[in-house]
Coordinates of C-alpha atoms and ligand atoms in Angstrom, one line a residue:
M1 CA -53.7 28.9 81.7
I2 CA -54.3 31.9 84.1
Q3 CA -53.9 35.3 82.4
T4 CA -54.9 38.5 84.1
E5 CA -54.7 42.0 82.9
N6 CA -55.1 45.1 85.1
L7 CA -57.4 43.4 87.6
M8 CA -59.2 45.9 89.9
K9 CA -61.4 45.2 92.8
V10 CA -63.0 48.1 94.5
Y11 CA -65.2 47.8 97.6
Q12 CA -67.6 50.7 98.3
M13 CA -67.6 51.3 102.1
G14 CA -70.1 54.1 102.6
D15 CA -68.6 57.2 101.1
S16 CA -65.1 55.8 100.7
E17 CA -63.8 53.1 98.4
V18 CA -61.2 50.4 99.1
R19 CA -59.1 49.3 96.2
A20 CA -58.4 45.8 97.3
L21 CA -56.8 45.1 93.8
N22 CA -55.3 48.0 91.9
G23 CA -54.2 46.8 88.5
A24 CA -52.7 43.4 89.0
S25 CA -51.5 41.7 85.8
F26 CA -49.8 38.3 85.6
T27 CA -49.8 34.9 83.9
I28 CA -49.5 31.5 85.6
D29 CA -48.9 28.5 83.4
K30 CA -50.4 25.1 83.8
G31 CA -48.5 23.0 86.3
E32 CA -46.7 25.9 88.1
M33 CA -46.3 26.0 91.8
V34 CA -46.5 29.6 93.0
A35 CA -46.5 31.5 96.3
I36 CA -48.2 34.8 96.8
M37 CA -46.9 37.0 99.6
G38 CA -47.7 40.4 100.9
P39 CA -48.6 42.4 104.0
S40 CA -52.0 42.0 105.7
G41 CA -54.7 43.8 103.7
S42 CA -52.6 43.9 100.5
G43 CA -55.3 42.0 98.5
K44 CA -54.0 38.4 98.5
S45 CA -57.3 36.8 99.5
T46 CA -59.2 39.1 97.1
L47 CA -56.9 37.9 94.3
M48 CA -57.4 34.3 95.3
S49 CA -61.2 34.6 95.2
I50 CA -61.0 36.1 91.7
I51 CA -58.5 33.5 90.5
G52 CA -60.8 30.8 92.0
C53 CA -64.0 32.2 90.4
L54 CA -65.5 32.9 93.8
D55 CA -65.8 36.6 92.8
A56 CA -65.6 38.8 89.7
P57 CA -63.2 41.7 89.4
T58 CA -64.6 45.3 89.2
S59 CA -62.6 45.7 86.0
G60 CA -59.8 44.1 84.2
K61 CA -59.4 40.9 82.3
Y62 CA -59.1 37.3 83.5
M63 CA -58.7 34.4 81.0
L64 CA -58.8 30.9 82.4
D65 CA -57.9 28.3 79.8
G66 CA -58.6 30.8 77.1
V67 CA -62.1 31.6 78.4
S68 CA -62.9 35.1 79.7
V69 CA -64.1 34.9 83.3
E70 CA -64.5 38.6 84.1
N71 CA -68.1 38.8 82.7
M72 CA -69.4 35.5 83.9
D73 CA -72.6 35.5 86.0
E74 CA -72.8 33.7 89.3
A75 CA -74.1 30.5 87.8
K76 CA -71.3 30.3 85.2
L77 CA -68.7 31.2 87.9
A78 CA -70.0 28.4 90.1
E79 CA -69.9 25.9 87.2
T80 CA -66.3 26.9 86.2
R81 CA -65.2 26.8 89.8
G82 CA -66.7 23.3 90.4
R83 CA -65.0 21.9 87.3
K84 CA -61.5 23.5 87.6
I85 CA -60.7 24.7 91.1
G86 CA -60.0 23.1 94.5
F87 CA -59.7 25.4 97.6
V88 CA -57.8 25.0 100.9
F89 CA -58.2 27.5 103.7
Q90 CA -56.2 28.4 106.8
Q91 CA -58.9 27.1 109.2
F92 CA -59.5 23.9 107.3
N93 CA -63.3 24.6 107.1
L94 CA -64.3 21.0 107.8
L95 CA -67.8 20.0 109.0
A96 CA -67.7 19.1 112.7
R97 CA -69.0 15.8 113.9
T98 CA -68.6 14.5 110.4
S99 CA -66.0 11.9 109.5
A100 CA -63.0 12.6 107.3
L101 CA -64.5 10.3 104.6
E102 CA -67.9 12.2 104.6
N103 CA -66.1 15.6 104.5
V104 CA -64.2 14.5 101.4
M105 CA -67.3 13.0 99.8
L106 CA -69.2 16.2 100.1
P107 CA -68.1 17.9 96.8
L108 CA -68.9 14.6 95.0
T109 CA -72.4 14.6 96.6
Y110 CA -72.9 18.2 95.2
A111 CA -71.6 17.0 91.8
G112 CA -74.2 14.2 91.8
V113 CA -71.8 11.3 92.1
S114 CA -73.4 8.6 94.1
G115 CA -72.8 5.3 95.9
K116 CA -69.7 3.3 95.5
E117 CA -68.0 5.7 93.1
R118 CA -68.2 8.5 95.6
N119 CA -66.9 6.3 98.4
D120 CA -64.0 5.0 96.2
R121 CA -62.9 8.4 95.0
A122 CA -63.0 9.9 98.5
M123 CA -61.0 6.9 99.8
K124 CA -58.5 7.4 97.0
A125 CA -58.1 11.1 97.8
L126 CA -57.6 10.4 101.5
D127 CA -55.0 7.8 100.5
R128 CA -53.1 10.4 98.4
V129 CA -52.8 12.7 101.5
G130 CA -51.7 9.8 103.7
L131 CA -54.8 9.5 105.7
S132 CA -56.3 6.1 104.8
Q133 CA -56.0 5.0 108.4
R134 CA -58.2 7.9 109.7
T135 CA -61.2 7.9 107.4
H136 CA -63.7 7.5 110.2
H137 CA -62.3 10.2 112.5
A138 CA -64.2 13.4 113.0
P139 CA -62.2 16.7 112.8
N140 CA -61.9 17.0 116.6
E141 CA -60.3 13.6 116.7
L142 CA -57.6 14.7 114.3
S143 CA -54.5 16.8 114.7
G144 CA -54.3 20.2 112.9
G145 CA -52.0 18.7 110.2
Q146 CA -54.4 15.8 109.7
Q147 CA -57.4 18.1 109.5
Q148 CA -55.5 20.1 106.8
R149 CA -54.8 16.9 104.9
V150 CA -58.6 16.1 105.0
A151 CA -59.3 19.6 103.6
I152 CA -56.7 19.0 100.9
A153 CA -58.2 15.6 100.0
R154 CA -61.6 17.4 99.8
A155 CA -60.1 19.9 97.4
L156 CA -58.6 17.2 95.3
V157 CA -61.5 14.8 95.1
N158 CA -63.0 16.5 91.9
E159 CA -59.5 16.4 90.3
P160 CA -59.3 20.1 89.8
A161 CA -56.6 21.5 87.5
I162 CA -55.9 24.3 90.0
L163 CA -55.4 24.0 93.7
L164 CA -55.7 27.3 95.6
A165 CA -54.6 27.5 99.2
D166 CA -55.0 30.7 101.3
E167 CA -52.5 30.5 104.2
P168 CA -52.7 26.7 104.3
T169 CA -50.0 26.5 107.0
G170 CA -51.1 29.6 108.9
A171 CA -52.7 27.5 111.7
L172 CA -50.0 24.9 111.9
D173 CA -46.7 24.6 113.8
S174 CA -43.5 24.8 111.7
K175 CA -42.8 21.0 111.5
T176 CA -46.4 20.3 110.4
S177 CA -46.2 23.2 107.9
V178 CA -43.3 21.6 106.2
E179 CA -45.2 18.3 106.0
I180 CA -48.0 20.1 104.3
M181 CA -45.6 21.8 101.9
D182 CA -44.1 18.4 101.1
L183 CA -47.6 17.1 100.3
F184 CA -48.3 20.1 98.0
Q185 CA -44.9 19.5 96.3
S186 CA -45.7 15.9 95.6
L187 CA -49.3 16.6 94.4
H188 CA -47.8 19.2 92.1
K189 CA -45.1 16.8 90.8
D190 CA -47.2 13.7 90.5
S191 CA -50.4 15.1 89.0
G192 CA -49.1 18.2 87.3
Q193 CA -51.7 20.3 89.2
T194 CA -51.2 24.0 89.3
V195 CA -50.7 25.0 92.9
I196 CA -51.1 28.6 94.1
L197 CA -50.7 29.4 97.7
V198 CA -50.8 32.5 99.9
T199 CA -48.4 32.6 102.8
H200 CA -46.9 35.2 105.2
D201 CA -43.9 32.9 105.8
S202 CA -41.0 33.2 103.4
Y203 CA -39.7 29.8 104.5
V204 CA -43.0 28.3 103.4
A205 CA -42.9 30.3 100.1
R206 CA -39.4 29.0 99.3
H207 CA -40.9 25.5 98.8
T208 CA -42.5 26.8 95.6
D209 CA -41.0 27.6 92.2
R210 CA -42.1 31.2 91.9
I211 CA -42.8 34.0 94.4
I212 CA -45.2 36.8 93.6
K213 CA -45.3 39.7 96.0
I214 CA -48.2 42.0 96.3
S215 CA -48.6 45.3 98.0
D216 CA -51.6 47.7 98.0
G217 CA -53.3 45.6 95.4
K218 CA -50.4 45.7 93.0
I219 CA -47.8 43.2 92.1
V220 CA -44.4 44.5 93.2
S221 CA -42.2 41.6 92.5
D222 CA -42.4 38.3 90.6
E223 CA -39.4 36.0 90.7
A224 CA -38.5 32.4 89.9
N225 CA -37.2 30.5 92.8
R226 CA -34.6 28.3 91.1
N227 CA -33.8 26.2 94.1
P228 CA -37.0 25.5 95.9
L229 CA -36.5 23.9 99.3
K230 CA -37.4 20.3 99.7
A231 CA -39.4 19.3 102.7
G232 CA -37.2 18.7 105.7
A233 CA -34.5 21.3 104.6
P234 CA -33.3 23.2 107.7
R235 CA -34.9 26.5 108.3
M236 CA -32.1 29.1 107.7
E237 CA -31.8 32.7 108.8
E238 CA -34.1 34.8 106.7
Ligands
ATP1 N1 -65.9 42.3 101.4 C1 -65.2 43.4 101.6 N2 -65.7 44.6 101.8 C2 -64.9 45.7 101.9 N3 -63.6 45.6 102.0 C3 -63.0 44.5 101.8 C4 -63.7 43.3 101.6 N4 -62.9 42.2 101.5 C5 -61.6 42.8 101.6 N5 -61.7 44.1 101.8 C6 -60.6 45.1 101.9 O1 -59.7 44.9 100.8 C7 -58.4 44.9 101.2 C8 -57.7 43.6 100.8 O2 -58.2 42.5 101.6 P1 -57.7 41.0 101.5 O3 -58.6 40.2 102.4 O4 -57.6 40.6 100.1 O5 -56.2 41.2 102.1 P2 -55.1 40.0 102.4 O6 -53.9 40.4 101.7 O7 -55.7 38.7 102.2 O8 -54.9 40.2 104.0 P3 -54.5 39.1 105.2 O9 -53.1 38.8 105.0 O10 -54.8 39.9 106.4 O11 -55.4 37.9 105.0 C9 -58.4 45.2 102.7 O12 -58.2 46.5 102.9 C10 -59.8 44.8 103.2 O13 -60.2 45.5 104.3
MG2 MG1 -56.2 37.0 103.4

């Protein structure tokens, strides 16, 4: 479903250029659960924005479900993203002083879904992440793990085929991180969603089925993880 060939992303900074992506090629099939790892500045977030149709590559090819993305204009990127992609971020990015339910309803409001259906779908998404008892809490009345669950519910509410998460456990303690990985695993298993997440933490990465490593904008390793950790497995020496 995701096929890229020689993706380049070059940022012009005054006289010098930064090659955030320098020829990345890979394929991710529908329903895979993949971790992307790499040092700070290696191009992980840049890659996620391109996969997520937030940004276009400078050159190279990107086919999403057989459709070329690399030459789409802003409007077409936005439309594709709205239909196919859900995003989760390290800092949750929830609206303050706004209830969990309203935060989750927001993408539906943008999509023009109204009234009871919007409410029902948001409640269902909150239920899937185990938060049906906290729907009227604002973000500052929730723990970090609960806030990330709200953000995941918001990413799920449009039923995207692809869930992208950039350091989803980066702001969480290790116990809560494992709970969030357990949630990603069950979403992936139950709904067949493609899950792609960026992490610095190899223990977190080992909860996925495949680990892609990136360095200086290039893919330097891409390996199947045949025995993914189940949530709750002890953290071993790394
Ligand atoms: N908008 C931008 N303008 C200029 N340079 C940028 C821009 N965005 C990213 N870069 C540069 O591109 C490179 C890759 O950045 P990116 O954010 O993708 O790294 P990353 O792997 O996500 O790092 P981290 O682990 O710290 O989040 C970096 O050198 C960064 O400084
Ligand atoms: Mg990043």
